Tab-separated table of C-alpha atoms and ligand atoms in Angstrom:
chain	number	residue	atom	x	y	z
A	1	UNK	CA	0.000	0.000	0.000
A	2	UNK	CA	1.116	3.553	-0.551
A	3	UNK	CA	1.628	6.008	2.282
A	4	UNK	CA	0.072	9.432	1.013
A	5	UNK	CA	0.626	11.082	4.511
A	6	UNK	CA	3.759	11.414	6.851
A	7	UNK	CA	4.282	13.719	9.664
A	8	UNK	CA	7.327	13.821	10.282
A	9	UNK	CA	9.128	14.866	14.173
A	10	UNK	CA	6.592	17.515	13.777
A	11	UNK	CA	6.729	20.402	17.120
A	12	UNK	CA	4.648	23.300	17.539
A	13	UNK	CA	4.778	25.866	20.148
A	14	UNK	CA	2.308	28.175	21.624
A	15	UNK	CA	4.963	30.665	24.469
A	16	UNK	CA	6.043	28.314	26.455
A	17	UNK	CA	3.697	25.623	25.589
A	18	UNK	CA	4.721	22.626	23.660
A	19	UNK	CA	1.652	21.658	22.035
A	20	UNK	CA	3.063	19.171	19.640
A	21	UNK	CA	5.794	17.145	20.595
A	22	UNK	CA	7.960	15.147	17.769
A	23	UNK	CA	4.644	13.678	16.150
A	24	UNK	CA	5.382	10.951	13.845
A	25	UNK	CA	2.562	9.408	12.138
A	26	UNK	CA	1.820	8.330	8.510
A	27	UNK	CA	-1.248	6.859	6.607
A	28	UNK	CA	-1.554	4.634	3.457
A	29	UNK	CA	-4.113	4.948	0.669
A	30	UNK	CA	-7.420	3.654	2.102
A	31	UNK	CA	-6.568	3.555	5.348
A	32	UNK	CA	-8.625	5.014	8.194
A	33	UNK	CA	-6.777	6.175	11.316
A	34	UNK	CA	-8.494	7.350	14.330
A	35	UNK	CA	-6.748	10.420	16.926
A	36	UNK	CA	-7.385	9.646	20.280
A	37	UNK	CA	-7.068	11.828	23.150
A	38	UNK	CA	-8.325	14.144	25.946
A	39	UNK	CA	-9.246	18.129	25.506
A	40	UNK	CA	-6.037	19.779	24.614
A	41	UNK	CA	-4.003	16.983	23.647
A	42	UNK	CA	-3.149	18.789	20.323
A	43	UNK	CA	-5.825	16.928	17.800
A	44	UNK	CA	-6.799	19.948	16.393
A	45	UNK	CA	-3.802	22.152	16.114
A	46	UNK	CA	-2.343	18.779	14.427
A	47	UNK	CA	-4.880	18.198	11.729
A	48	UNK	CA	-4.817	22.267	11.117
A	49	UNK	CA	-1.014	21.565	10.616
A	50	UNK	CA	-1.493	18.746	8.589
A	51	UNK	CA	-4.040	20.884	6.681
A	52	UNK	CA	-2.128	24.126	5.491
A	53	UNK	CA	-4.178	25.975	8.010
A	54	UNK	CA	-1.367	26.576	10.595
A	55	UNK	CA	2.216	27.295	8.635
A	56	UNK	CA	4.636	27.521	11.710
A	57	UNK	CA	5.707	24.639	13.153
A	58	UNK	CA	9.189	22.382	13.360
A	59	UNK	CA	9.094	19.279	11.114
A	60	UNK	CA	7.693	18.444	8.081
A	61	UNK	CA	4.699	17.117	6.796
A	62	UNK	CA	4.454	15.193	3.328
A	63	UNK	CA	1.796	14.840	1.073
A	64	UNK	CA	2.950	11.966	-1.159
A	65	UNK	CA	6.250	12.541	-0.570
A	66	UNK	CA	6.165	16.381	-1.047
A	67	UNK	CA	6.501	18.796	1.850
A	68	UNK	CA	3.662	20.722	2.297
A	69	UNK	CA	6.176	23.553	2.886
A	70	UNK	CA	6.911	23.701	-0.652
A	71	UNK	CA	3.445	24.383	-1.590
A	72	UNK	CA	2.181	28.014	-2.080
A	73	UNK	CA	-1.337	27.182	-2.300
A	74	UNK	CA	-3.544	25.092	0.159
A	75	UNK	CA	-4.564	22.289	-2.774
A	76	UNK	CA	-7.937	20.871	-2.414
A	77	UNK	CA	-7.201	18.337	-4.030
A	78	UNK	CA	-4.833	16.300	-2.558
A	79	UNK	CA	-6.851	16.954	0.690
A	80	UNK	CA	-10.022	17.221	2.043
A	81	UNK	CA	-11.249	18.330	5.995
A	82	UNK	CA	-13.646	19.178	8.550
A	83	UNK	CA	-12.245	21.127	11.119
A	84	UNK	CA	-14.293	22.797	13.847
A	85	UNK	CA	-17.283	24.228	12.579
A	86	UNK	CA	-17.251	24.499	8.358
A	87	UNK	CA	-18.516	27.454	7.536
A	88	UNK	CA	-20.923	28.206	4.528
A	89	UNK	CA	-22.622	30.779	2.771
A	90	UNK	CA	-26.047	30.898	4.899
A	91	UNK	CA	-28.021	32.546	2.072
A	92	UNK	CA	-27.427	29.510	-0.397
A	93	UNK	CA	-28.364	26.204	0.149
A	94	UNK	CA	-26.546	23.336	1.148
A	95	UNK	CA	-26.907	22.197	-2.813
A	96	UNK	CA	-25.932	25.606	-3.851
A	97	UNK	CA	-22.956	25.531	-1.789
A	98	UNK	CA	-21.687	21.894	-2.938
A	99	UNK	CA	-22.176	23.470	-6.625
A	100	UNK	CA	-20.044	26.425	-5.566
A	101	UNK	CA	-17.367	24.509	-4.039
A	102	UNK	CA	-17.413	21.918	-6.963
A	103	UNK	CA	-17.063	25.111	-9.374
A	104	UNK	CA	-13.826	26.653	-7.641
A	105	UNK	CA	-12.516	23.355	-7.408
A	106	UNK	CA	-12.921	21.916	-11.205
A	107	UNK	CA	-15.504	19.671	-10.533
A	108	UNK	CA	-17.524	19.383	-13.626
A	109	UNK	CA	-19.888	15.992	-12.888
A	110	UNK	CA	-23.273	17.161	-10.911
A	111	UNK	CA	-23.629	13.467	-10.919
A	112	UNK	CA	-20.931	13.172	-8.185
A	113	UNK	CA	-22.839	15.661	-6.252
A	114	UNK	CA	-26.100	13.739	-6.327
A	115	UNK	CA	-24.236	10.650	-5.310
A	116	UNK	CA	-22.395	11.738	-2.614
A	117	UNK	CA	-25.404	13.906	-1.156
A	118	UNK	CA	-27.260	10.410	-1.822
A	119	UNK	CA	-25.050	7.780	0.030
A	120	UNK	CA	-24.817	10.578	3.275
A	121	UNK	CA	-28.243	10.953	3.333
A	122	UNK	CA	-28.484	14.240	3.666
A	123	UNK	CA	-31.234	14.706	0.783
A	124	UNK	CA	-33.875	15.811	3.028
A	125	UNK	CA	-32.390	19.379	3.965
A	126	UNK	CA	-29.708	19.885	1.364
A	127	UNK	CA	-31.965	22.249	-0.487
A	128	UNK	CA	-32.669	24.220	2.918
A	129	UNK	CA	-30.821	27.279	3.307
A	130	UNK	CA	-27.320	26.764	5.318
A	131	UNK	CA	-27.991	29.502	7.975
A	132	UNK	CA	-31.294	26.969	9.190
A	133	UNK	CA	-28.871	24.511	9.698
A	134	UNK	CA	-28.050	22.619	13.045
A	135	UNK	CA	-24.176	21.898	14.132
A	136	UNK	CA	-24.839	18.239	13.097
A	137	UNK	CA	-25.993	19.441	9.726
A	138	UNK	CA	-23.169	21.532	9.217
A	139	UNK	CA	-21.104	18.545	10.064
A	140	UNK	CA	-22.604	16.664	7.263
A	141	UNK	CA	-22.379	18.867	4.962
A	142	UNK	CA	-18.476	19.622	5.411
A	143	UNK	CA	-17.973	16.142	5.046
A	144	UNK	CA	-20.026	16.354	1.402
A	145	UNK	CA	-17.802	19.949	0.424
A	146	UNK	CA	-14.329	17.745	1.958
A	147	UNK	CA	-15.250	14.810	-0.843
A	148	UNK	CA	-16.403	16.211	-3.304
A	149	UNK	CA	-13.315	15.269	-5.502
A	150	UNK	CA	-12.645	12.687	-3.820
A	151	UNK	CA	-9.234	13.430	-2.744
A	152	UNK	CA	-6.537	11.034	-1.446
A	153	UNK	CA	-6.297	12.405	2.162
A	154	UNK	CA	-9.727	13.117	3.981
A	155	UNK	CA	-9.155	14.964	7.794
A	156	UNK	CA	-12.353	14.764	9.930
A	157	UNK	CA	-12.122	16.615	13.668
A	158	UNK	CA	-14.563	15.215	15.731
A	159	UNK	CA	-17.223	14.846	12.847
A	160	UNK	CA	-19.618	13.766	15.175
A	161	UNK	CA	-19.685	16.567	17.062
A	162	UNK	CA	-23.388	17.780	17.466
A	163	UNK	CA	-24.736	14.278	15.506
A	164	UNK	CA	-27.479	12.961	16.303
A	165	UNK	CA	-26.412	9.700	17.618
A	166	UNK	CA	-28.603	7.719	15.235
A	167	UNK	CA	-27.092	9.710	12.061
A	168	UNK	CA	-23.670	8.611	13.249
A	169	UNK	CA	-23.672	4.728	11.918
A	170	UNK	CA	-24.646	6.619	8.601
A	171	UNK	CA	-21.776	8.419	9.032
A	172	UNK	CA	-19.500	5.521	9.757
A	173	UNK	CA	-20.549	3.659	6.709
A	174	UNK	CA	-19.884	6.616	4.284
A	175	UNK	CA	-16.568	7.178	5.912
A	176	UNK	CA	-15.741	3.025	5.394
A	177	UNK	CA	-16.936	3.328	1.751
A	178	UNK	CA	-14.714	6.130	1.028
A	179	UNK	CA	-11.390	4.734	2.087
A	180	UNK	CA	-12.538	1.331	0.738
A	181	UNK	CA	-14.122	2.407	-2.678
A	182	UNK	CA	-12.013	5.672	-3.311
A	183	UNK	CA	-8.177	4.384	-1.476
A	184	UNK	CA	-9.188	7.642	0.200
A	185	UNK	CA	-6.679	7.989	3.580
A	186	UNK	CA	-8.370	9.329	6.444
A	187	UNK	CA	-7.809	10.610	9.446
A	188	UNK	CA	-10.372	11.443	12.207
A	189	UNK	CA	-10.313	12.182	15.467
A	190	UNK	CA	-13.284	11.429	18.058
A	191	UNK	CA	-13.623	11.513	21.986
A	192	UNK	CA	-16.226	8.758	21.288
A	193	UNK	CA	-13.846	5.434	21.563
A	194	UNK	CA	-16.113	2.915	20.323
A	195	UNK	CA	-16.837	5.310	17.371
A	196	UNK	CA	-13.244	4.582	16.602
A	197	UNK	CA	-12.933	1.221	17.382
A	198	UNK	CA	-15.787	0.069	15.330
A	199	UNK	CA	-14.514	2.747	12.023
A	200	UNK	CA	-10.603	2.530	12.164
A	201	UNK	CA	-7.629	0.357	10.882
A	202	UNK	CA	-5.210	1.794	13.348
A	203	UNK	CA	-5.228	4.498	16.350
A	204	UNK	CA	-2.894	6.935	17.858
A	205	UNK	CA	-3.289	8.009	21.112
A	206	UNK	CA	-1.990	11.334	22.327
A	207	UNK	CA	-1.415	13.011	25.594
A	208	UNK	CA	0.050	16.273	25.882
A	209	UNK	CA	1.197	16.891	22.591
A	210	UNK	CA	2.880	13.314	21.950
A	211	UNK	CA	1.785	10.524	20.316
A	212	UNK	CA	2.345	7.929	23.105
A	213	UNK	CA	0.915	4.645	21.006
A	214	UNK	CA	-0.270	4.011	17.584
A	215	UNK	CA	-2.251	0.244	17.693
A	216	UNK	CA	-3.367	-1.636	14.558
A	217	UNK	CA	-6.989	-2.706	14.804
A	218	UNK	CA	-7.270	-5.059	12.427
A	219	UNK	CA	-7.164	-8.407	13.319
A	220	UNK	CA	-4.837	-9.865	10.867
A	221	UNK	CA	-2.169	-7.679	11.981
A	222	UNK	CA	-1.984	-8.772	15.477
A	223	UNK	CA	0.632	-11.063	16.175
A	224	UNK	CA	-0.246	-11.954	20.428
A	225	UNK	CA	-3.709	-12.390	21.953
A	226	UNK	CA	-4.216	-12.866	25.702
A	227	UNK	CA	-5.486	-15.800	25.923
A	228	UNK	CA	-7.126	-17.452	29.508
A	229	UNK	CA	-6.712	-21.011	30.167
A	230	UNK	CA	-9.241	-22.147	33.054
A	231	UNK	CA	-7.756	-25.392	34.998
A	232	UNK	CA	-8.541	-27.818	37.769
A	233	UNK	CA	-4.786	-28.283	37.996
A	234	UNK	CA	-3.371	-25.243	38.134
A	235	UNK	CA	0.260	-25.864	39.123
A	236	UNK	CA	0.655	-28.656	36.814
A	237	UNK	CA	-0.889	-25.581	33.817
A	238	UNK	CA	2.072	-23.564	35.695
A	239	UNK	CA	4.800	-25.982	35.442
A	240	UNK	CA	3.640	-26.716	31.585
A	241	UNK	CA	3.938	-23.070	30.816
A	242	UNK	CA	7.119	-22.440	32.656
A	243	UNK	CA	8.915	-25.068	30.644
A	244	UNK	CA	7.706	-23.858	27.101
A	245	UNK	CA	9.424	-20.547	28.398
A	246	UNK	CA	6.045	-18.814	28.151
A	247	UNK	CA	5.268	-15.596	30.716
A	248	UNK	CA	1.624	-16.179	32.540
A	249	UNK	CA	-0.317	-14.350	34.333
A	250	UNK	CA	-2.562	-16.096	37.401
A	251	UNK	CA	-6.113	-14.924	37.734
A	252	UNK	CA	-7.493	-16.560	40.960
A	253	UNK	CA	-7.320	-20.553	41.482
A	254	UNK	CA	-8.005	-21.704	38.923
A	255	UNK	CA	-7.383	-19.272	35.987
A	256	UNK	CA	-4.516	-17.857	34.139
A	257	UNK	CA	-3.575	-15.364	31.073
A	258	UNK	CA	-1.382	-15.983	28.357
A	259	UNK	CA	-0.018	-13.716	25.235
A	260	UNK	CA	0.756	-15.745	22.890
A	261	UNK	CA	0.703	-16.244	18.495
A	262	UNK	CA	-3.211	-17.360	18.342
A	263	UNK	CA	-1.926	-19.153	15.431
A	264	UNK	CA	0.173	-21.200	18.265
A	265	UNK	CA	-2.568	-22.170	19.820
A	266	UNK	CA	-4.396	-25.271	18.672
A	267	UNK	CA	-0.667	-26.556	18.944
A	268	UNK	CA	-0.593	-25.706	22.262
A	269	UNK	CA	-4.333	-27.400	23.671
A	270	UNK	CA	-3.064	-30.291	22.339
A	271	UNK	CA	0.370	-30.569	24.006
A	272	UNK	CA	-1.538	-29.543	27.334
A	273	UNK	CA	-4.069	-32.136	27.145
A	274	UNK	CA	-1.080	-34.806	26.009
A	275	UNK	CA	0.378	-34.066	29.704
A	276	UNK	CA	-2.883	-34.772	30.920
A	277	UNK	CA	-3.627	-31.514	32.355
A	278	UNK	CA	-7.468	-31.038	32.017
A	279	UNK	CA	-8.574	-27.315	30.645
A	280	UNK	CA	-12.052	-26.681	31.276
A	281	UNK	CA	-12.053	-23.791	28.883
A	282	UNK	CA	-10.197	-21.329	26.765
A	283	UNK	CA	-10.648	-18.425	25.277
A	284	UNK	CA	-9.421	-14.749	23.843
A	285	UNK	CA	-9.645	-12.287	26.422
A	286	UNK	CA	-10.589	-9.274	24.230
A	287	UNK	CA	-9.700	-5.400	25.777
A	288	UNK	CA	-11.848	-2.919	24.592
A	289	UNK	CA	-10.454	-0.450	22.586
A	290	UNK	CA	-11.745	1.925	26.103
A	291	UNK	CA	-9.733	-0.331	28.249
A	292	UNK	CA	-6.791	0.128	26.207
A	293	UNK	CA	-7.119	3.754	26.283
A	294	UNK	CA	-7.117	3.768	30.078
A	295	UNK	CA	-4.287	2.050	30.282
A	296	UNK	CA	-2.567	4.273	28.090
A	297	UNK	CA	-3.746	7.126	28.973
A	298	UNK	CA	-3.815	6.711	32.830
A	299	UNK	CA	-6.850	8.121	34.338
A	300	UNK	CA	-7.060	11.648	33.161
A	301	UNK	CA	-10.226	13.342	34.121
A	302	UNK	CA	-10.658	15.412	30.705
A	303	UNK	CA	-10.540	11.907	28.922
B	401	ADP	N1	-3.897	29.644	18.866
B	401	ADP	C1	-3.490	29.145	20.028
B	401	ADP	N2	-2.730	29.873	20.864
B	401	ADP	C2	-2.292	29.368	22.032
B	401	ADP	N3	-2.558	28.120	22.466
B	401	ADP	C3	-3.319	27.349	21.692
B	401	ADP	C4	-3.824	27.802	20.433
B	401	ADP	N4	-4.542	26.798	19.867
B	401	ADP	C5	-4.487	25.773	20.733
B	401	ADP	N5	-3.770	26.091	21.827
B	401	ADP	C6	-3.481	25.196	22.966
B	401	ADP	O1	-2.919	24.023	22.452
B	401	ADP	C7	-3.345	22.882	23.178
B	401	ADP	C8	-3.921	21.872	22.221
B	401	ADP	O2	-5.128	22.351	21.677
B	401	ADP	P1	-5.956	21.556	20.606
B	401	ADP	O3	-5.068	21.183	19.488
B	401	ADP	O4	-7.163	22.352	20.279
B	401	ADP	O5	-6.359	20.234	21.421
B	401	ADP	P2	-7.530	19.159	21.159
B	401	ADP	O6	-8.061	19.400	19.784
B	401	ADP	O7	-6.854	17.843	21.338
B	401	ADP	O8	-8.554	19.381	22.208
B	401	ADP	C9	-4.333	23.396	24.211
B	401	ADP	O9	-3.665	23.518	25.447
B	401	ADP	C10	-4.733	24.741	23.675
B	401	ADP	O10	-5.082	25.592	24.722
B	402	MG	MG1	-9.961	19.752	19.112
């Protein structure tokens, strides 16, 4: 897969604020990332760097492999985004403002307005005038203007700020069909974990400015699972597991956890019931994508 995106030991300072401390992250076409982190952690300020919206800052950010530094003009088309509220013009309508946006930026096929006001569902006010419309509106709407050409990079800020919570799966689907169907790259940050958990390939968490984990989601990509192996016979399940060199953890009499290559594992039932040690049961203990973030993050109130 291609990486379109890499930020690159990127710093910003606010006085004597670090804001953004040696971020490193990068995205490949059709990914979908997902920024994690409490108020003030520096989401924002680093999808407005990422953006072209803020222009001073140590590091560099590439846009397939071109500093964004380089460029004199914000393009549109390499990126799309949603930060904070979009505006519009409130005398047009929503429709009105898509065609405007699709003028300035080349787009000549109304058809690709229809469709994308089509799969977001958003035909039922689009021809209301924008100054009627709701945050969560708005919200929509900047996420039609940010695709309209479909460009490789998409940068969301908390898109479902304001949503009405049973708009957001919408939301989520459009956002999966859009990496999947159009390679489009995105990255989108959310306070709501399971919003990210259930949308994203990867996520970065970050805390005060640095990026202080980025896990892969997807299954396939995960190399350990913890897995729990319930026993009658717990020290013999010890001694077993101390001999194939393999780090346990015991959870009450009769229980303990395991990391270990789930592809290892039918292997390793059968070795276990071979030494006549009898398992009652087995299975992947799964962490929320919440109780990872606790971890992570510690317990920070503004989280
Ligand atoms: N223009 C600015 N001037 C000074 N400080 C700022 C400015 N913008 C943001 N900050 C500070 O930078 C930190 C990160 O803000 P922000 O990127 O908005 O965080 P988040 O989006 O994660 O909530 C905060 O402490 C905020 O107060
Ligand atoms: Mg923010």
């Amino acid at each position: 897969m291609n990486e379109v995106l890499k930020v690159n030991d990127v710093t910003k300072v606010y006085g004597k604020q670090t804001v953004l401390d040696n971020v490193n992250l990068s995205l490949k076409q059709g990914e979908i990332m997902g920024l994690v982190g409490p108020n003030g952690a520096g989401k924002t300020t680093l999808m407005k760097i990422i953006t072209g919206l803020i222009k001073k800052y140590d590091g560099d950010v590439y846009i397939k492999d071109e500093d964004i530094k380089n460029k004199k003009k914000h393009n549109t088309k390499q990126i799309g985004c949603v930060i904070e509220t979009p505006g519009f013009y409130p005398d047009l309508t929503g429709y009105e403002n898509l065609l405007f946006f699709a003028e300035i930026s080349g787009l000549k096929d109304k058809n690709e307005i229809n469709e994308i006001v089509k799969k977001l569902g958003i035909e039922s006010y689009v021809n209301k005038k924008a100054k009627k419309y709701s945050l969560g509106m708005k919200q929509r709407l900047g996420v039609a203007q940010a695709v309209l050409t479909y460009p490789p990079i998409l940068i969301l800020d908390e898109p479902t700020n304001g949503l009405d919570p049973a708009i957001v799966p919408e939301l989520r689907k459009f956002i999966k069909y859009i990496a999947k169907e159009k390679k489009t790259a995105v990255l989108i940050s959310s306070h709501i974990l399971s919003e990210i958990e259930l949308m994203c390939d990867k996520v970065a968490f970050i805390q005060e400015g640095k990026i202080i984990k980025i896990e892969s989601l997807k299954k396939s990509e995960k190399d350990t699972a913890v897995i729990a192996f319930v026993t009658s016979k717990l020290e013999e399940l010890k001694s077993f597991f101390n001999d194939k060199k393999l780090n346990y953890k015991i959870l009450g009499e009769d229980k303990l956890h395991v990391a270990l290559n789930p592809n290892e594992l039918e292997n390793l039932v059968l070795s276990i019931s071979k030494k006549n040690i009898p398992i009652r049961s087995v299975y992947e203990v799964k962490e929320s994508l919440e109780q990872k973030y606790l971890k992570t993050m510690g317990d920070d109130k503004n989280a």
